[in-house]
Coordinates of C-alpha atoms and ligand atoms in Angstrom, one line a residue:
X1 CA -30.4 -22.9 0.4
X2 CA -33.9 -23.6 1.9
X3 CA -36.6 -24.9 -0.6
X4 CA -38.6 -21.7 -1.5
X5 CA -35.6 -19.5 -1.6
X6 CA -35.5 -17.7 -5.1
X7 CA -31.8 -17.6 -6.3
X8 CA -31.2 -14.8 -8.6
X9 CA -28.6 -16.2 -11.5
X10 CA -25.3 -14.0 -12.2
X11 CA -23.0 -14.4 -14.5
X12 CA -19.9 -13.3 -13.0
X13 CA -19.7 -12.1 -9.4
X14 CA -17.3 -10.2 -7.6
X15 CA -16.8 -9.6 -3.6
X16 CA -15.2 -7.0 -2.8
X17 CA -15.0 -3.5 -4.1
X18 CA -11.4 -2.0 -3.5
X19 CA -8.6 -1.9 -6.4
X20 CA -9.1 -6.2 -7.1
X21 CA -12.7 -5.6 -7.2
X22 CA -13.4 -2.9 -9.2
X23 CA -10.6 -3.9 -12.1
X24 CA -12.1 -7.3 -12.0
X25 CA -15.6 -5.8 -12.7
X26 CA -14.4 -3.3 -15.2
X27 CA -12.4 -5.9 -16.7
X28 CA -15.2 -8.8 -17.0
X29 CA -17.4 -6.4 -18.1
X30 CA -14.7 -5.5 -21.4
X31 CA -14.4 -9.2 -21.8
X32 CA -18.1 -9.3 -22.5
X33 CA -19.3 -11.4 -19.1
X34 CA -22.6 -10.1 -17.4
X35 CA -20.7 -8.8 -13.7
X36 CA -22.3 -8.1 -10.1
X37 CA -20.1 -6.4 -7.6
X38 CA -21.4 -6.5 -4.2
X39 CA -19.7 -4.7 -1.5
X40 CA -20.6 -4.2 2.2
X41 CA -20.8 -0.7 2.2
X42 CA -22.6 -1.1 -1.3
X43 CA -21.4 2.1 -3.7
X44 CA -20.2 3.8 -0.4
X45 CA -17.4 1.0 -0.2
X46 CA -16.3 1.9 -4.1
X47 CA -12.1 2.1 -3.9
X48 CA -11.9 -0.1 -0.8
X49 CA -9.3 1.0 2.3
X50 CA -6.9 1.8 -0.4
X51 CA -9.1 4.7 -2.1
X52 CA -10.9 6.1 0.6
X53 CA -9.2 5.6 4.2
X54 CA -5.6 4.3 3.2
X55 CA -3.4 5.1 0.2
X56 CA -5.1 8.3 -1.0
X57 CA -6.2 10.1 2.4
X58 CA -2.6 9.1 3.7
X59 CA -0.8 10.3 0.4
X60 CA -2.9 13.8 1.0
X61 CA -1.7 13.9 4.4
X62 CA 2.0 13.1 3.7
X63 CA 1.7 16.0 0.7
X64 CA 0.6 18.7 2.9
X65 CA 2.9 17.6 6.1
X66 CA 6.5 17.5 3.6
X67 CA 5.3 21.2 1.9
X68 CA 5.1 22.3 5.2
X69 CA 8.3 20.7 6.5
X70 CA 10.0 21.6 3.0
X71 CA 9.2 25.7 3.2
X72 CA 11.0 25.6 6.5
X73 CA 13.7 23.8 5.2
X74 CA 14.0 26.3 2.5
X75 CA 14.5 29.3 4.2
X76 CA 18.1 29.2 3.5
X77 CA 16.8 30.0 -0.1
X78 CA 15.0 32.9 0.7
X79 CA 11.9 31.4 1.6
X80 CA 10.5 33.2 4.5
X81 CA 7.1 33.8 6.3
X82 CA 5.0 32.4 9.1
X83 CA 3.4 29.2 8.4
X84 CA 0.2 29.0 10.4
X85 CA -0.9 26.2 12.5
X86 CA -1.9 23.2 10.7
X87 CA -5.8 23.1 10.2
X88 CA -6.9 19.4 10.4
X89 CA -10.2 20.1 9.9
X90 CA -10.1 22.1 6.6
X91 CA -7.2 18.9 5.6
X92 CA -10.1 17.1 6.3
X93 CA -12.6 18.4 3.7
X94 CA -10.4 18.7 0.9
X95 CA -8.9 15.3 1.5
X96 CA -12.3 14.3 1.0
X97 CA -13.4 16.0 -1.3
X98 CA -10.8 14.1 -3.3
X99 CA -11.8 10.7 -2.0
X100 CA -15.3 11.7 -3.1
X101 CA -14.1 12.4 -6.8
X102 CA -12.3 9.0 -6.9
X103 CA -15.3 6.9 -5.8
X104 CA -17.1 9.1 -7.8
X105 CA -15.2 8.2 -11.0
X106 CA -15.0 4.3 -10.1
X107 CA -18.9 4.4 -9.6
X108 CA -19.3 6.1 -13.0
X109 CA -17.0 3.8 -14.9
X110 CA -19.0 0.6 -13.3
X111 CA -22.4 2.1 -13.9
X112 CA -20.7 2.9 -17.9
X113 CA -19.7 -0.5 -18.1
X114 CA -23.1 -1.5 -16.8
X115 CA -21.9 -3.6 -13.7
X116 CA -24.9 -4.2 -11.0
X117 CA -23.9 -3.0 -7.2
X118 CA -25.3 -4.8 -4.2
X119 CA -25.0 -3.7 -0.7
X120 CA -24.2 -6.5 2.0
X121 CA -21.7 -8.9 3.3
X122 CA -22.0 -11.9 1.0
X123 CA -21.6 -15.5 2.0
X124 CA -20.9 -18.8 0.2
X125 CA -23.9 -21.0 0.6
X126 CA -22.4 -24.1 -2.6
X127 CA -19.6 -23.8 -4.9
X128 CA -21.9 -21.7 -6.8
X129 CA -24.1 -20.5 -4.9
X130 CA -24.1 -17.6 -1.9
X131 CA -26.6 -14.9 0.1
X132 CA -26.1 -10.8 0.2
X133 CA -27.1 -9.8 3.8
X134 CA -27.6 -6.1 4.2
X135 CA -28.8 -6.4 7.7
X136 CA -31.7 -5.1 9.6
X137 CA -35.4 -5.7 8.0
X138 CA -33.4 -6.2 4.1
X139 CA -34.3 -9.5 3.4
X140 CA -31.4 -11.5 2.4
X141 CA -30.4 -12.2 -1.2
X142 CA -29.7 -15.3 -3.0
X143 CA -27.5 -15.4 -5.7
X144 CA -26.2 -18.2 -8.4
X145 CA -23.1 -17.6 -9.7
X146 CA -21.4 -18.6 -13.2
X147 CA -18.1 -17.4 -11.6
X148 CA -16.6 -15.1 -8.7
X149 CA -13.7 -13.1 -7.8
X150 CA -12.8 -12.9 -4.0
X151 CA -11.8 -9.5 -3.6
X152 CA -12.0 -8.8 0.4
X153 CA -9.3 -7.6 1.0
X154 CA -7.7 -7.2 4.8
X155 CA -8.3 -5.2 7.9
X156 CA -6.0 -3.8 10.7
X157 CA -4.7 -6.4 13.1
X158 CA -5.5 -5.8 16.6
X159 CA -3.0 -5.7 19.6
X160 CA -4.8 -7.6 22.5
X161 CA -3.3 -5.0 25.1
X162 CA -4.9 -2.2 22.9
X163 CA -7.8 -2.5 21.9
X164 CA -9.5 -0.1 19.3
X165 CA -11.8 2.6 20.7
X166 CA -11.9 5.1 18.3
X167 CA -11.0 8.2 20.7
X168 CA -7.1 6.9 22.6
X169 CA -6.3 4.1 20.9
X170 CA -6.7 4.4 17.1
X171 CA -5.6 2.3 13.9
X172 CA -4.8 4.5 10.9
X173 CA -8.2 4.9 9.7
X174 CA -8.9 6.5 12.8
X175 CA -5.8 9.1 12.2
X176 CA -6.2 9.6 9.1
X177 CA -9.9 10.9 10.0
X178 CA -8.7 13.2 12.9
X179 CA -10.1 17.1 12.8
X180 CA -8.1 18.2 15.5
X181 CA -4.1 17.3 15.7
X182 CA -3.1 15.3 19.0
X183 CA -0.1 16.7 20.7
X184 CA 1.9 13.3 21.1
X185 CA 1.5 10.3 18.6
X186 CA 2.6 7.0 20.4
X187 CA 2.7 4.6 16.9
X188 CA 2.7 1.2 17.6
X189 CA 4.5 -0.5 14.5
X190 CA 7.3 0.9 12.6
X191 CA 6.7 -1.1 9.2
X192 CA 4.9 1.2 6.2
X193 CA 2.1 3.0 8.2
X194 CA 4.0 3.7 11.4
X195 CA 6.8 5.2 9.6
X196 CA 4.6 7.2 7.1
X197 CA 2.1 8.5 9.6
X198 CA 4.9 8.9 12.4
X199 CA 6.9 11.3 9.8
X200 CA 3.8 13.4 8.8
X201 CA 2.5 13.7 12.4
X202 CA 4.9 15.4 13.4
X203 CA 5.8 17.2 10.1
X204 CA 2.8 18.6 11.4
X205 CA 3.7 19.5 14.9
X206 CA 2.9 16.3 16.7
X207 CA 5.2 14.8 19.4
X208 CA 5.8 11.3 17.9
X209 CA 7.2 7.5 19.2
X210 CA 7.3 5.0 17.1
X211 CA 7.4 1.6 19.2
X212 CA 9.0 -1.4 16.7
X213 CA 9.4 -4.8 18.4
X214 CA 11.9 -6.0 15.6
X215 CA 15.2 -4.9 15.9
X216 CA 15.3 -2.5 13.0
X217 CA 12.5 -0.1 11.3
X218 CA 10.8 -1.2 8.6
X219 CA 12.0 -4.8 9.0
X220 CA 12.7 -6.7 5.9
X221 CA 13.9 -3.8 4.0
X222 CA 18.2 -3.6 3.7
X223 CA 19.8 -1.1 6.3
X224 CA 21.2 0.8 3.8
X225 CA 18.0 2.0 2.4
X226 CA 16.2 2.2 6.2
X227 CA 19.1 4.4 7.5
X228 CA 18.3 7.7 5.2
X229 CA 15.0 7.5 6.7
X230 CA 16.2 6.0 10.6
X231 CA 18.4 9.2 10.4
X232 CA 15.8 11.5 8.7
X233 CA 13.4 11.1 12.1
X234 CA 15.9 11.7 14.4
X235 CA 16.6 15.1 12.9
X236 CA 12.7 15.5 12.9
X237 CA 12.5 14.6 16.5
X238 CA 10.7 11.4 16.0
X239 CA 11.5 9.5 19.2
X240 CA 12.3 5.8 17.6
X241 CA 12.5 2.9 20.0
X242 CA 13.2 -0.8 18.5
X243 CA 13.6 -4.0 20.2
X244 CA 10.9 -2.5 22.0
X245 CA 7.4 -3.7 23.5
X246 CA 4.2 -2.3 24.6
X247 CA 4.4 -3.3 28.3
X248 CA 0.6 -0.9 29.4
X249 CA -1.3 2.2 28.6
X250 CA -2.5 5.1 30.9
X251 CA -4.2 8.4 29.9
X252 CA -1.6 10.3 28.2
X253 CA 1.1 7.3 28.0
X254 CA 2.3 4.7 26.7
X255 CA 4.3 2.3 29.0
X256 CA 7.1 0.3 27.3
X257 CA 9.3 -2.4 28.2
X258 CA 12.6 -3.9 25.8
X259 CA 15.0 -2.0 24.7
X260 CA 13.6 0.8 24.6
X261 CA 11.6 0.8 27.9
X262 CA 10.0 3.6 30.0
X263 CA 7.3 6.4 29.4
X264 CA 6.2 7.9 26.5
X265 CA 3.5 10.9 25.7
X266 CA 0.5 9.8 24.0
X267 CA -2.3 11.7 23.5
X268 CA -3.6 8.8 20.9
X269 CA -2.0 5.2 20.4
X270 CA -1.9 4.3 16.7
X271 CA -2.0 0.5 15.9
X272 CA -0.3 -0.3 12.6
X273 CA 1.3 -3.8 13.3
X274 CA 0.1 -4.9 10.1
X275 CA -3.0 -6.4 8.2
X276 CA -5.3 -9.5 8.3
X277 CA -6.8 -11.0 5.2
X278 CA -10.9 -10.7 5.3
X279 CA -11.7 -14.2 5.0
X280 CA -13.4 -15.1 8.2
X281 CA -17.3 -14.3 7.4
X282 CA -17.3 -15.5 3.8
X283 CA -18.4 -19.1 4.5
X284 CA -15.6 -20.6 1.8
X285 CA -15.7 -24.0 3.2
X286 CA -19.7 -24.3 1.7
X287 CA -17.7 -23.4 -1.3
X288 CA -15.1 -25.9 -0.7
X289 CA -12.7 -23.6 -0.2
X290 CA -9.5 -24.5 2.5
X291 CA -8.2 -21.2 4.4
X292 CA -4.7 -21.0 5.9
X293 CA -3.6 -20.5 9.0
X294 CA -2.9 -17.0 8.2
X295 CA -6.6 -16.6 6.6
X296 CA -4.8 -16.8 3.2
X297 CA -6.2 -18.7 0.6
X298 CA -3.7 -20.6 -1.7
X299 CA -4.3 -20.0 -5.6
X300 CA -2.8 -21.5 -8.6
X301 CA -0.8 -19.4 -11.1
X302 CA -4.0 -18.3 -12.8
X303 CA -5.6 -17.3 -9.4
X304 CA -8.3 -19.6 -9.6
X305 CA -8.6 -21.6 -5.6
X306 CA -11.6 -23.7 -6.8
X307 CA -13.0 -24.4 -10.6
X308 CA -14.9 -21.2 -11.1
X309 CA -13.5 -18.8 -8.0
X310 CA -10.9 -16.9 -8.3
X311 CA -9.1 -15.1 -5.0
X312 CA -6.8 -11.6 -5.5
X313 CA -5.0 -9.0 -3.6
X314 CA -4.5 -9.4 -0.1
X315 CA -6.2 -12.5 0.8
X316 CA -3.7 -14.0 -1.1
X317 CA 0.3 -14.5 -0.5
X318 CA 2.4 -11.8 -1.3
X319 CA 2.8 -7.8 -0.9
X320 CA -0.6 -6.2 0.5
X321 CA -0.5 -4.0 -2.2
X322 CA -3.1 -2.2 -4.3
X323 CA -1.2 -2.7 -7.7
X324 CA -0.8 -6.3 -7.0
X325 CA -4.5 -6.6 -6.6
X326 CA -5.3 -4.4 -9.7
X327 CA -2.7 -6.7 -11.4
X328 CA -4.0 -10.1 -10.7
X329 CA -7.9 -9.0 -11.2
X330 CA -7.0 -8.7 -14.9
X331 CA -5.8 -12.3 -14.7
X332 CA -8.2 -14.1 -12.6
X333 CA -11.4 -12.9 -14.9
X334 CA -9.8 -13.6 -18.2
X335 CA -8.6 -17.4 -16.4
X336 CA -12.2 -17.4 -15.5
X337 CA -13.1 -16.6 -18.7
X338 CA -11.4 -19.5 -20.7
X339 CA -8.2 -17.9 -21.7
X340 CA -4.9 -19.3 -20.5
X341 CA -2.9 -16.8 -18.5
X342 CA -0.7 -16.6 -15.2
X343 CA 0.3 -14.2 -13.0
X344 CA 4.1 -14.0 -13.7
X345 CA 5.3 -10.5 -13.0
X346 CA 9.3 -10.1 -13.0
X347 CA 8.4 -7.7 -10.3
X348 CA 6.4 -6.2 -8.8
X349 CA 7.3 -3.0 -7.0
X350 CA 7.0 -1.2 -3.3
X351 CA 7.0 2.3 -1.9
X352 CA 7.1 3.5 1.3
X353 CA 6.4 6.9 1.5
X354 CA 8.9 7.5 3.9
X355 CA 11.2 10.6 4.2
X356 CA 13.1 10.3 2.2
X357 CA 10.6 7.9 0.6
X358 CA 12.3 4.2 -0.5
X359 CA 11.1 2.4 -3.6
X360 CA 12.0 -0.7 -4.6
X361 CA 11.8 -3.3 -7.2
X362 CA 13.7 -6.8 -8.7
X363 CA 16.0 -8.4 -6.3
X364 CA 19.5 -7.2 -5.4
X365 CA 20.8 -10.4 -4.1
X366 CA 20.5 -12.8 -6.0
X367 CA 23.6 -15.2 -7.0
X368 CA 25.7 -12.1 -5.6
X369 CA 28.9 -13.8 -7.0
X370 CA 27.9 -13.0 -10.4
X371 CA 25.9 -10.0 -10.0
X372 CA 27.5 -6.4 -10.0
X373 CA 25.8 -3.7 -7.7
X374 CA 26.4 0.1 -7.9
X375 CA 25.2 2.7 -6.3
X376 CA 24.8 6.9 -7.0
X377 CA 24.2 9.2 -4.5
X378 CA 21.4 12.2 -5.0
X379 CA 24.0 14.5 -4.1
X380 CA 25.6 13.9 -7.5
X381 CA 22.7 15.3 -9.1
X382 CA 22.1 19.0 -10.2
X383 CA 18.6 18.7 -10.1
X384 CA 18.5 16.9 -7.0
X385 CA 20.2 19.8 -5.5
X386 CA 18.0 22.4 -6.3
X387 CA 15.3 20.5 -4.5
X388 CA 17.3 22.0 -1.7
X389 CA 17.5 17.7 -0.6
X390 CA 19.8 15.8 -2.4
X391 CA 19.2 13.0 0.4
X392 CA 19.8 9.4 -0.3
X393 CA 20.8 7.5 -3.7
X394 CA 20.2 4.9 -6.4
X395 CA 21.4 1.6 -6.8
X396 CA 21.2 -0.4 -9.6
X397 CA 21.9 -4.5 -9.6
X398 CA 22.6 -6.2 -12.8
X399 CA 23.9 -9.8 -14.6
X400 CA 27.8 -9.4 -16.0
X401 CA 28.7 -9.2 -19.5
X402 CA 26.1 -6.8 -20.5
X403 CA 23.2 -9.4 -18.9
X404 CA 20.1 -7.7 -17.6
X405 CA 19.0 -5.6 -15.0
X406 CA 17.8 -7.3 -11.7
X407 CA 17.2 -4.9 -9.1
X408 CA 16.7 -1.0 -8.5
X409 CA 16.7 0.6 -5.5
X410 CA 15.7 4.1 -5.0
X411 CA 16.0 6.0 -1.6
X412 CA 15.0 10.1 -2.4
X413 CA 13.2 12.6 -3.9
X414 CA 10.2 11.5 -5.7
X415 CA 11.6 7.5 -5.4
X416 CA 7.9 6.5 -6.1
X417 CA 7.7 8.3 -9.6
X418 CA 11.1 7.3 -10.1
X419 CA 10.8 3.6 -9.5
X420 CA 8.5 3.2 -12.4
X421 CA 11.6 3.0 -15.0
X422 CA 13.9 0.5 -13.3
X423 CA 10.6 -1.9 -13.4
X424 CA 9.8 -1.5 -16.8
X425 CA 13.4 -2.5 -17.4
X426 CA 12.9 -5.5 -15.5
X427 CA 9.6 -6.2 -17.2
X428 CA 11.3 -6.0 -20.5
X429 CA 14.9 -7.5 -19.6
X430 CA 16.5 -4.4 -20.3
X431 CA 20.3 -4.2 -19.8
X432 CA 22.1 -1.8 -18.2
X433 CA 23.5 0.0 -21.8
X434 CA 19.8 -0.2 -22.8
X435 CA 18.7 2.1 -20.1
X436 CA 22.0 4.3 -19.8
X437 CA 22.0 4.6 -23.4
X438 CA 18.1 5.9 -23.6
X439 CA 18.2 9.7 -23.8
X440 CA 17.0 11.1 -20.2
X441 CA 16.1 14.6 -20.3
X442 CA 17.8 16.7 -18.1
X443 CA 18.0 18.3 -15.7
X444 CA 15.9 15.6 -13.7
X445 CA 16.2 13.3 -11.0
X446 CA 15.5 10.4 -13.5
X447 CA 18.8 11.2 -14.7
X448 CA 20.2 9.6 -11.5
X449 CA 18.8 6.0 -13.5
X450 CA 20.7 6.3 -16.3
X451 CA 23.9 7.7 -14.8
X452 CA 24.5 4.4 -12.7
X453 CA 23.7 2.5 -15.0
X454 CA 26.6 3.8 -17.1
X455 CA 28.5 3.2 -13.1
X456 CA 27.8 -0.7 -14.1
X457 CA 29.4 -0.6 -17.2
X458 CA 32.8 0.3 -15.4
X459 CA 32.6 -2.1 -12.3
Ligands
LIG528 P1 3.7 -3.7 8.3 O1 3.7 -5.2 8.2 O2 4.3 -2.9 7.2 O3 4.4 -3.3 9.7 C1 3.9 -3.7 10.9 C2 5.1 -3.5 11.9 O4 4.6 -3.7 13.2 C3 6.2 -4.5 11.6 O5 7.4 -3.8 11.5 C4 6.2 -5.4 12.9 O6 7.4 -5.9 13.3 C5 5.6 -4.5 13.9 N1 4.9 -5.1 15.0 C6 4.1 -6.2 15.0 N2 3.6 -6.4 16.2 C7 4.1 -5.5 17.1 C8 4.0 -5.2 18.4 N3 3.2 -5.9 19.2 N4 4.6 -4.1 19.0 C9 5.4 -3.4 18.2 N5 5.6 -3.6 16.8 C10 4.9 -4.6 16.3 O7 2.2 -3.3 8.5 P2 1.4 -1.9 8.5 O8 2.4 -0.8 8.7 O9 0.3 -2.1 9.5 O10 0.8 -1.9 7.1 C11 0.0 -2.9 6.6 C12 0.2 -3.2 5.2 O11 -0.5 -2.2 4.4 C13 1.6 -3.2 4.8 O12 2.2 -4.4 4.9 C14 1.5 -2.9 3.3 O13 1.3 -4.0 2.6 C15 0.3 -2.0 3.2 N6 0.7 -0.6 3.2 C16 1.4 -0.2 2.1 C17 1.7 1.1 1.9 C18 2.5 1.6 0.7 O14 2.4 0.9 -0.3 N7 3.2 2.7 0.7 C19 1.5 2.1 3.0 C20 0.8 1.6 4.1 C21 0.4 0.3 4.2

């Protein structure tokens, strides 16, 4: 800090506004500490990628593209009439619309809990102390901290042969901001964004590729619960080409070379080959802080990376997920506020919202010579049939002799509501008997849960 330079003091400060940052506010804030959020994009940035370009404006998509694809597939029951074309732009304002009530809400609980908002990117200047830089004529901010929560997050990562422009070649903020709809999707990336945007595009009457360079979509997930879905865009038309590279682009196409080389229709290129944590700009090694070669930072079980900092959600190891970060900001500020605590979930879930979507919690294979494994298909299920798609299954994985549940996985209808069961049972080392023997209502698709879990009893 140069001499002269007024510091204002804070007591706790947190850097980031998404899902980590904002439950680490509202959380400090209940604990009694005195907290500062500052954000980039100031109250604009409230809810992060997840609330306002990511999770929620990609969950409204996927809603509107399956209703539509669903009241087609349901003209066997009677349904009939002429869907119109898909308007984009009038998805457009009521998707945000409902981003707007979200931040709305997260800015009126911080205000209620009477957390301070700054606007800037803030950098580390000490262990304890940093600036806010807002750019232009704002002259910069210097702050003293107590304690801080790095909260970043991540941004897209970029594909040196295809580069960002906004127009051709998008990422899935990009799509997911799109008035008009393209004629042919080329997605580059079949993990969680390729496959959910691919489906919905053309749900909505896009032509879509989705380019994977791993052998298999969605790599890292079992075949058995990727082949529902691998079979599911094939009857959709989605053109699916693994073991496959991006060798150039032109105008309207995308050229590709591997296994699944050749020519492919793209009106837009979407880049979703994953995420980068946002730890380049934060000056962390004024704060003493070492950054991997991935741009992780390592923290102990308590999240803290340096007496009085804390790091959560993606700029840490682990799932880029929003309910990991909400999860650990309730542990970093109480660590930072004197209690003992530690991050120790028994799991901690994943959707893809996939058709049909996958969810999946615990571990399946663990010390597999012990562990039984059963599985139930959908089709068993009355009220999976009158969805009019009894596609895909449950599988549940337990210890013998009556030991407790390890692992659910969930490939269906509504998987992502139905997932939230099999992790409370892991949470609370349920057995199989305890879940099969909890009155499910019926008829429901949560019935499916307690139905193999009476399958374990027999194996
Ligand atoms: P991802 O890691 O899920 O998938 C990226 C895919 O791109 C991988 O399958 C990878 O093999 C492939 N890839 C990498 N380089 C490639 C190349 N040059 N050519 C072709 N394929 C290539 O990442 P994502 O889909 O970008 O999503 C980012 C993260 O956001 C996810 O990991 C997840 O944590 C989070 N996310 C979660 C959800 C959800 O919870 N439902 C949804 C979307 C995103």
């Amino acid at each position: 800090m140069v001499v002269g330079e007024i510091a204002e003091s804070i007591d706790l400060l947190v850097i980031g506004g998404g899902p980590g940052g904002y439950t680490a506010a509202l959380e400090a804030a209940a604990l009694g500490r005195t907290v500062t959020l500052v954000d980039r994009d100031g109250p604009a940035g409230l809810g992060g990628v997840c609330l306002r370009v990511g999770c929620i404006p990609s969950k409204a998509l996927i809603e509107v593209a399956e209703l539509r694809s669903r009241y087609a597939a349901l003209a066997v029951a009677g349904l009939r009439g002429v869907v119109e074309p898909f308007d984009m732009g009038a998805f457009q304002a009521w998707k945000d619309a409902i981003v707007a009530r979200l931040t709305g809400g997260v800015a009126g609980l911080l205000k209620a809990a009477g957390v301070t908002i700054l606007t800037g990117g803030f950098r580390f200047l000490g262990a304890r102390r940093g600036v806010v830089d807002a750019g232009g004529t704002t002259p910069p901010q210097f702050l003293e901290f107590t304690d801080a929560v790095i909260a970043t997050g991540s941004t897209p990562r970029a594909l040196p042969r295809l580069v960002r422009d906004g127009v051709h070649i998008l990422d899935s903020t990009d799509v997911l901001g799109l008035t008009a709809l393209p004629s042919s999707v080329a997605v580059v990336g079949g993990g969680y964004i390729g496959v959910e945007l691919g489906t919905a595009l053309r749900k909505l009457g896009s032509a879509v590729t989705i380019v994977e360079a791993q052998e298999s979509l969605l790599p890292g997930l079992p075949s058995e619960v990727v082949t529902p879905v691998r079979k599911r865009l094939s009857a959709l038309g989605v053109d699916v080409r693994t073991g496959t590279s991006v060798a150039g682009v032109e105008q309207d196409e995308l050229v590709l070379a591997g296994a699944g080389a050749g020519a492919v229709p793209a009106e837009v290129v979407v880049v979703a080959i994953g995420r980068r944590p946002n730890t380049d700009d934060l000056g962390l090694a004024d704060a003493g802080i070492q950054v991997g070669a991935d741009g992780l930072l390592a923290v102990g079980p308590d999240r803290i990376v340096v007496p009085h900092i804390a790091a959560i959600g993606d700029v840490t190891a682990g799932p880029a997920l929003a309910h990991k970060a909400t999860a650990e900001a309730r542990v970093a500020v109480a660590a930072l506020s004197g209690r003992r605590v530690a991050f120790e979930p028994a799991t901690i879930p994943m959707v893809v919202y996939s058709d049909p979507e996958i969810a999946i919690t615990g571990a399946m294979g663990i010390d597999q010579s012990r562990q039984a494994s059963v599985r139930r298909p959908f089709a068993a299920s009355g009220r999976a049939l009158t969805t009019g798609d009894p596609t895909g299954f449950v599988r549940m994985a337990a210890m013998p002799d009556g030991g407790p549940v390890t692992g659910v996985h969930i490939v269906g209808p509504h998987a992502s509501e139905l997932i939230s069961e099999a992790v409370l049972a892991i949470e609370m080392a349920a057995s199989p008997e305890d879940v099969w023997s909890t009155i499910h209502p019926h008829p429901t698709l949560a019935e499916a849960i307690a139905d193999v879990a009476l399958d374990l009893r027999s194996s």
